[in-house]
XYZ file of N, CA, C and O in Angstrom:
564
model
N 244.182 -16.712 380.493
C 244.180 -17.293 379.132
C 245.560 -17.560 378.967
O 246.635 -17.154 379.552
N 245.782 -17.994 377.774
C 246.495 -18.649 377.430
C 247.702 -17.523 376.976
O 247.558 -16.914 376.026
N 249.228 -18.161 376.948
C 250.238 -17.096 376.349
C 250.406 -18.063 375.205
O 251.106 -18.308 375.349
N 250.466 -17.752 374.090
C 250.285 -18.460 372.939
C 251.635 -17.785 371.688
O 251.997 -17.656 370.469
N 252.180 -16.445 372.643
C 252.736 -15.744 371.155
C 254.132 -16.284 371.075
O 254.940 -16.832 371.987
N 254.913 -16.330 369.813
C 255.687 -17.219 369.773
C 257.164 -16.133 370.007
O 258.268 -16.978 369.981
N 257.304 -15.206 369.876
C 258.770 -14.140 370.214
C 258.272 -13.806 372.177
O 257.559 -13.409 372.453
N 259.384 -14.437 372.632
C 259.713 -13.865 373.925
C 260.425 -12.628 373.767
O 260.535 -12.075 373.376
N 259.700 -12.222 375.240
C 259.782 -10.646 375.863
C 261.342 -10.254 376.031
O 261.492 -10.846 377.031
N 262.071 -9.388 375.540
C 263.245 -9.287 376.057
C 263.740 -7.702 376.417
O 263.118 -7.100 375.328
N 264.257 -7.572 377.530
C 264.920 -6.418 378.051
C 266.077 -5.951 378.264
O 266.579 -6.966 379.414
N 266.338 -4.719 378.553
C 268.122 -4.813 378.994
C 267.839 -4.057 380.691
O 266.998 -3.642 380.804
N 268.649 -4.672 380.977
C 268.590 -4.609 382.659
C 269.583 -4.021 382.965
O 269.989 -2.719 384.157
N 270.599 -3.858 382.482
C 272.099 -2.782 382.350
C 272.151 -3.061 381.120
O 272.256 -3.740 380.338
N 273.854 -2.184 380.700
C 274.594 -2.252 380.084
C 275.161 -3.654 379.083
O 275.049 -4.106 378.455
N 275.343 -4.865 380.427
C 275.934 -6.105 380.160
C 274.783 -7.088 380.123
O 275.096 -8.517 380.087
N 273.715 -6.955 380.869
C 272.756 -8.210 380.991
C 271.275 -7.748 380.481
O 271.033 -6.273 380.517
N 270.592 -8.647 379.845
C 269.124 -8.687 379.654
C 268.437 -9.954 380.115
O 268.931 -10.940 380.526
N 267.101 -9.509 379.854
C 266.226 -10.009 380.686
C 265.294 -10.921 379.803
O 264.508 -9.891 379.198
N 265.152 -12.127 379.461
C 264.142 -12.692 378.335
C 263.082 -13.358 379.493
O 263.501 -14.598 380.274
N 261.551 -13.355 379.255
C 260.656 -13.793 379.863
C 259.863 -14.675 378.452
O 259.805 -14.517 377.610
N 260.104 -16.491 379.097
C 259.833 -17.276 377.754
C 259.582 -18.483 378.666
O 259.284 -18.880 379.755
N 258.495 -18.848 378.137
C 257.830 -20.439 378.441
C 258.830 -21.492 377.927
O 259.766 -21.474 377.738
N 258.890 -23.009 379.201
C 260.241 -22.976 379.499
C 260.515 -23.752 378.042
O 261.482 -24.211 377.589
N 259.522 -24.260 377.164
C 259.808 -25.166 375.978
C 260.146 -23.984 374.570
O 261.142 -24.628 373.917
N 260.441 -22.793 374.563
C 261.053 -21.784 374.138
C 262.332 -21.864 374.262
O 263.420 -21.381 373.661
N 262.830 -21.963 375.141
C 264.092 -21.883 375.593
C 264.717 -22.430 374.723
O 266.155 -22.388 374.377
N 264.637 -23.993 374.353
C 265.347 -25.015 373.797
C 264.887 -24.170 372.234
O 265.324 -24.350 371.061
N 263.664 -24.054 371.893
C 262.855 -23.773 370.808
C 263.777 -22.261 370.125
O 264.030 -22.327 368.537
N 263.901 -21.724 370.890
C 264.563 -20.412 370.637
C 265.714 -20.575 369.980
O 266.778 -19.354 369.826
N 266.513 -21.685 370.972
C 268.025 -21.815 371.162
C 268.323 -20.423 371.648
O 269.830 -20.034 371.118
N 268.010 -20.051 372.532
C 268.448 -19.035 373.387
C 269.688 -19.468 374.765
O 269.139 -20.472 375.096
N 270.938 -18.503 374.126
C 272.108 -19.474 375.442
C 271.877 -18.018 376.503
O 272.218 -17.298 376.899
N 271.551 -18.819 377.662
C 271.590 -17.861 379.054
C 272.681 -17.956 379.701
O 273.097 -18.818 380.067
N 273.219 -17.046 380.336
C 273.931 -17.083 381.605
C 273.595 -17.916 382.544
O 274.261 -18.262 383.766
N 272.466 -17.436 382.877
C 271.435 -17.600 384.347
C 269.764 -17.891 384.020
O 269.173 -17.672 383.095
N 269.320 -18.489 384.809
C 268.004 -18.607 384.628
C 266.744 -18.934 386.246
O 267.161 -18.989 387.338
N 265.983 -17.998 386.080
C 264.881 -18.037 387.102
C 263.547 -18.661 386.494
O 263.315 -18.281 385.909
N 263.376 -18.847 387.665
C 261.922 -19.956 387.371
C 260.591 -19.425 388.288
O 261.186 -18.929 389.264
N 259.785 -19.202 387.747
C 258.683 -18.160 388.201
C 258.114 -19.075 389.411
O 258.140 -18.629 390.393
N 258.334 -20.370 389.160
C 257.822 -21.129 390.316
C 258.807 -20.872 391.414
O 258.280 -21.744 392.781
N 260.553 -20.631 391.397
C 260.724 -20.861 392.676
C 260.573 -19.032 393.768
O 261.175 -18.622 394.720
N 259.467 -18.339 393.067
C 259.246 -17.068 393.193
C 258.091 -17.364 394.081
O 257.162 -18.132 394.042
N 257.762 -16.637 395.582
C 256.554 -17.353 396.470
C 255.214 -16.504 395.340
O 255.235 -15.401 394.894
N 254.175 -17.801 395.375
C 252.998 -17.001 394.458
C 252.466 -16.227 395.345
O 252.361 -16.146 396.724
N 251.584 -15.482 394.277
C 250.438 -14.947 394.984
C 249.236 -15.669 395.471
O 248.978 -16.607 394.700
N 248.827 -15.441 396.549
C 247.604 -15.731 396.910
C 246.137 -15.324 396.494
O 245.836 -14.022 397.195
N 245.844 -16.049 395.825
C 244.384 -14.989 395.421
C 243.219 -15.104 396.503
O 243.313 -16.391 397.064
N 242.186 -14.135 396.055
C 241.143 -13.958 397.496
C 240.150 -15.069 396.550
O 239.206 -15.361 396.908
N 240.044 -14.219 394.970
C 238.881 -14.640 394.142
C 238.954 -14.767 392.984
O 239.867 -15.799 392.865
N 239.481 -13.828 391.747
C 239.650 -14.444 390.639
C 240.691 -13.173 390.001
O 241.139 -13.188 389.171
N 241.276 -12.290 391.451
C 242.817 -11.710 391.213
C 243.961 -12.632 391.264
O 243.963 -13.454 391.667
N 244.899 -12.282 390.041
C 246.148 -12.954 390.382
C 247.167 -12.092 390.998
O 248.493 -12.587 390.516
N 247.132 -11.114 391.331
C 248.260 -10.114 391.500
C 247.729 -8.939 391.597
O 246.730 -8.469 391.903
N 248.453 -7.658 391.742
C 250.254 -7.922 391.914
C 250.818 -8.680 392.955
O 250.194 -8.808 394.138
N 252.106 -9.230 393.173
C 252.922 -9.511 393.984
C 252.572 -8.700 395.611
O 253.130 -7.641 395.336
N 252.846 -9.302 396.130
C 253.278 -8.174 397.603
C 254.753 -8.199 397.681
O 255.606 -8.395 396.741
N 254.775 -6.910 398.676
C 256.000 -6.251 398.905
C 256.902 -7.001 398.785
O 258.137 -7.142 398.592
N 256.794 -8.207 399.840
C 257.781 -9.096 400.101
C 258.271 -10.044 398.970
O 259.282 -9.989 398.950
N 257.676 -10.593 398.351
C 258.068 -11.200 397.147
C 258.680 -10.204 396.126
O 259.488 -11.016 395.913
N 258.329 -9.300 396.060
C 259.003 -8.082 395.371
C 260.415 -7.885 395.691
O 261.451 -8.261 394.584
N 260.369 -7.529 396.946
C 261.774 -7.682 397.200
C 262.643 -8.824 397.212
O 264.080 -8.568 396.865
N 261.961 -9.863 397.480
C 262.645 -11.216 397.086
C 263.245 -11.403 396.211
O 264.353 -11.491 395.557
N 262.070 -11.309 395.131
C 262.749 -11.227 393.359
C 263.891 -10.158 393.023
O 265.211 -10.167 392.418
N 263.638 -9.042 393.545
C 264.646 -8.112 393.220
C 266.334 -8.370 393.819
O 267.334 -8.388 393.151
N 266.082 -8.776 394.907
C 267.454 -9.205 395.310
C 268.093 -10.523 394.665
O 269.418 -10.541 394.755
N 267.093 -11.414 394.491
C 267.681 -12.569 393.940
C 268.106 -12.156 392.733
O 269.491 -12.525 392.293
N 267.424 -11.474 391.758
C 267.749 -11.076 390.473
C 269.175 -10.274 390.446
O 270.159 -10.173 390.033
N 269.416 -9.247 391.365
C 270.335 -8.536 391.781
C 271.875 -8.918 391.929
O 272.985 -9.000 391.360
N 271.716 -10.529 392.861
C 272.523 -11.113 392.948
C 273.045 -12.120 391.579
O 274.312 -12.250 391.423
N 272.084 -12.567 391.142
C 272.370 -13.135 389.559
C 273.145 -11.943 388.829
O 274.324 -12.532 388.365
N 272.844 -11.205 388.272
C 273.253 -9.992 387.549
C 274.788 -9.804 387.879
O 275.381 -9.639 387.523
N 274.905 -9.545 389.627
C 276.430 -9.286 389.887
C 276.987 -10.749 390.178
O 278.564 -10.016 389.771
N 276.579 -11.474 390.118
C 277.729 -12.750 390.088
C 277.774 -13.597 388.378
O 278.539 -14.935 388.706
N 277.179 -13.071 387.400
C 276.879 -14.308 386.213
C 277.956 -12.922 385.128
O 277.681 -11.881 385.584
N 278.086 -13.953 384.000
C 278.891 -13.348 382.915
C 277.935 -12.298 382.563
O 276.685 -12.684 382.649
N 278.642 -11.487 381.578
C 277.457 -10.338 380.429
C 276.662 -11.348 379.926
O 277.074 -12.389 379.354
N 275.014 -10.938 379.612
C 274.532 -12.000 379.237
C 272.871 -12.355 379.184
O 272.784 -10.921 379.753
N 272.251 -13.068 378.481
C 270.956 -13.128 378.724
C 270.720 -14.146 380.082
O 271.371 -15.091 380.395
N 269.442 -13.442 380.576
C 269.245 -14.259 382.000
C 267.495 -14.496 381.644
O 266.731 -13.873 380.967
N 267.200 -16.407 381.439
C 266.167 -16.512 381.121
C 265.523 -16.589 382.389
O 265.757 -17.098 383.216
N 264.149 -15.705 381.969
C 262.918 -15.510 383.657
C 262.322 -16.378 382.852
O 261.108 -16.678 381.824
N 262.021 -18.115 383.089
C 261.318 -19.348 382.717
C 259.504 -18.587 383.524
O 259.415 -18.995 384.597
N 258.355 -18.526 382.670
C 257.077 -18.106 383.231
C 256.597 -19.400 382.394
O 256.747 -20.298 381.940
N 255.182 -19.445 383.564
C 253.822 -20.564 383.435
C 253.641 -19.964 381.405
O 253.221 -18.965 381.829
N 252.650 -20.903 381.188
C 252.267 -20.208 379.527
C 250.779 -19.839 379.937
O 250.013 -20.237 379.465
N 251.014 -18.556 380.635
C 249.369 -18.042 380.584
C 249.742 -16.417 381.360
O 250.183 -16.176 381.194
N 248.742 -15.627 380.381
C 248.890 -14.186 380.906
C 249.110 -13.544 381.876
O 249.858 -12.820 381.855
N 248.759 -14.576 383.134
C 248.505 -14.516 384.307
C 249.976 -14.145 384.443
O 250.398 -13.136 385.404
N 250.449 -15.155 384.776
C 252.441 -15.339 385.109
C 253.017 -14.290 383.889
O 254.091 -13.773 384.911
N 252.756 -14.011 382.966
C 253.308 -13.257 382.203
C 253.316 -11.650 382.619
O 254.050 -11.199 382.419
N 252.459 -11.404 382.993
C 252.093 -10.113 383.538
C 252.625 -10.108 384.778
O 253.255 -8.937 385.389
N 252.698 -10.935 385.612
C 253.299 -10.787 387.021
C 254.679 -10.822 386.465
O 255.838 -10.025 387.522
N 255.498 -11.550 385.788
C 256.678 -11.398 384.992
C 257.234 -9.849 385.450
O 258.328 -9.618 385.450
N 256.194 -9.671 384.175
C 256.696 -8.100 383.357
C 256.757 -7.171 384.909
O 257.417 -6.127 385.164
N 255.338 -7.169 386.015
C 255.558 -6.551 386.988
C 256.603 -6.733 387.968
O 257.552 -5.351 388.210
N 257.375 -7.495 388.111
C 258.619 -7.836 388.777
C 259.873 -7.473 388.147
O 260.789 -7.013 388.691
N 259.916 -7.881 387.116
C 260.952 -6.851 386.543
C 261.435 -5.290 386.030
O 261.766 -4.976 386.372
N 259.615 -5.137 385.902
C 259.969 -3.651 386.064
C 259.991 -3.070 387.212
O 260.708 -2.136 387.477
N 259.174 -3.652 388.364
C 260.348 -3.454 389.963
C 261.208 -3.371 389.858
O 262.216 -2.771 391.007
N 262.476 -4.588 389.380
C 263.209 -4.674 389.794
C 264.175 -3.530 388.595
O 265.189 -2.544 389.513
N 263.496 -3.137 387.612
C 264.840 -1.655 387.260
C 264.041 -0.832 387.792
O 265.086 -0.025 387.899
N 262.997 -0.140 388.324
C 263.356 0.700 388.781
C 263.831 0.915 390.468
O 264.349 1.976 390.863
N 263.549 -0.012 391.149
C 264.333 -0.313 392.465
C 265.551 -0.811 392.539
O 266.184 0.394 393.951
N 265.984 -1.041 392.142
C 267.201 -1.393 391.856
C 267.890 -0.852 390.963
O 269.263 -0.231 391.580
N 267.890 -0.940 389.819
C 268.429 -0.394 389.020
C 268.187 1.411 388.492
O 268.854 1.997 388.212
N 267.359 2.274 389.178
C 267.001 3.468 389.263
C 266.713 3.820 387.887
O 266.891 4.927 387.864
N 265.591 3.240 387.019
C 265.414 3.459 385.722
C 264.053 4.005 385.814
O 262.828 3.426 386.331
N 264.221 5.064 385.147
C 262.883 5.686 385.281
C 261.613 5.811 384.729
O 261.613 4.526 383.704
N 260.555 5.477 385.426
C 259.198 4.958 385.082
C 258.945 4.554 383.718
O 258.369 3.798 382.999
N 258.911 5.503 382.866
C 258.711 5.987 381.513
C 260.065 5.366 380.909
O 259.048 4.631 379.922
N 260.919 4.839 380.798
C 262.232 4.187 380.478
C 261.508 2.408 380.748
O 261.383 1.985 379.344
N 261.292 2.475 381.634
C 260.795 0.952 382.249
C 259.538 0.871 380.972
O 259.454 -0.362 380.566
N 258.683 1.487 381.166
C 257.020 1.650 380.044
C 257.433 1.345 378.661
O 257.051 0.508 378.134
N 258.580 1.740 378.231
C 258.798 2.134 376.655
C 259.892 0.794 376.585
O 259.591 0.185 375.617
N 260.657 0.225 377.370
C 261.140 -1.141 377.510
C 260.611 -2.025 377.109
O 260.163 -3.103 376.788
N 258.887 -1.861 377.832
C 257.914 -3.413 377.461
C 257.054 -3.169 376.831
O 255.870 -3.709 376.740
N 256.728 -2.021 376.083
C 256.106 -1.318 374.984
C 255.530 -2.437 374.008
O 254.334 -2.524 373.812
N 256.449 -3.525 373.666
C 256.041 -4.815 372.530
C 255.382 -5.750 373.168
O 254.773 -6.398 372.632
N 255.380 -5.504 374.672
C 254.350 -6.640 375.578
C 253.255 -6.241 375.632
O 252.244 -6.814 376.429
N 252.554 -4.581 375.656
C 251.488 -4.079 376.033
C 250.459 -4.651 376.236
O 249.543 -4.984 376.779
N 250.050 -5.155 374.500
C 248.545 -5.559 374.525
C 248.488 -7.182 375.126
O 248.189 -7.457 375.242
N 249.607 -7.882 375.915
C 249.512 -8.966 376.020
C 249.192 -8.791 377.874
O 248.975 -10.075 378.379
N 249.660 -7.800 378.239
C 249.819 -7.554 380.119
C 247.865 -7.202 379.912
O 247.138 -6.966 379.997
N 247.704 -8.374 381.190
C 246.089 -8.154 381.802
C 246.563 -7.109 382.571
O 246.778 -6.741 383.115
N 245.129 -6.661 382.987
C 245.002 -5.897 384.023
C 244.495 -6.486 385.413
O 244.218 -7.408 385.442
N 245.134 -6.305 386.742
C 244.751 -6.582 387.850
C 243.709 -5.840 388.015
O 243.228 -4.661 388.342
N 242.650 -7.003 388.863
C 241.497 -6.833 389.672
C 241.253 -6.713 390.639
O 242.316 -7.441 391.674
N 240.236 -6.201 391.392
C 240.171 -5.798 392.434
C 239.632 -7.772 393.468
O 239.387 -8.416 392.385
N 240.139 -7.626 394.279
C 239.977 -9.027 394.986
C 238.240 -9.310 395.513
O 237.817 -10.463 395.266
N 237.943 -8.398 394.844
C 235.973 -8.656 395.232
C 235.431 -9.363 394.496
O 235.787 -9.658 392.997
N 234.390 -10.116 394.517
C 233.819 -11.294 393.497
C 232.774 -9.874 392.718
O 232.825 -9.248 393.283
N 232.626 -10.525 391.163
C 231.669 -10.273 390.721
C 232.205 -9.251 389.666
O 233.549 -9.473 389.778
N 231.390 -8.310 389.143
C 231.459 -7.772 388.350
C 232.960 -6.294 388.518
O 232.878 -5.815 389.557
N 233.843 -6.702 387.532
C 235.035 -5.693 387.979
C 234.270 -4.092 387.152
O 234.465 -3.929 386.354
N 234.642 -3.031 388.028
C 234.343 -2.021 387.707
C 235.750 -0.634 387.443
O 235.343 0.384 387.392
N 236.916 -1.126 387.606
C 238.246 -0.805 387.508
C 239.537 -1.675 386.756
O 238.923 -2.818 387.230
N 240.039 -0.932 386.476
C 241.388 -2.029 386.161
C 242.560 -1.118 386.612
O 242.910 -0.073 386.400
N 243.771 -1.950 387.216
C 244.960 -1.246 387.731
C 246.046 -2.153 386.489
O 245.503 -3.401 386.552
N 246.629 -1.191 385.970
C 247.411 -1.588 384.617
C 248.948 -1.729 385.404
O 249.039 -1.192 385.986
N 249.449 -2.822 384.928
C 251.101 -2.656 385.172
C 251.874 -1.318 384.789
O 251.563 -1.230 383.745
């Protein structure tokens, strides 16, 4: 589905950096001053088998985490803009990737990561099995 929420989602990555997930047009509309930008299109895409859209594989998670770690380490304190596509699948994958970074690189507790994204919870889609047909279970971020 389309992601039409007007408010970008922002979470703290460290004491000096936060990341905001937003559509490209929101960057100028919201007048956000960012110290760096990441475009989700620069990250290897999930290759779907049917109606599935993620989660990203371990290699993509690793590359994203290393890229974001380098950005955090080399940029001035401030906001990092994560530009995503205007759909809930892209938003869900972005939350997944940022959550992985928070856990794997910054060693943040899973419960704290979940609390950081509480405002985004209603927008997150569930991941589905790659099999076609009726979904009998849901995988939550």
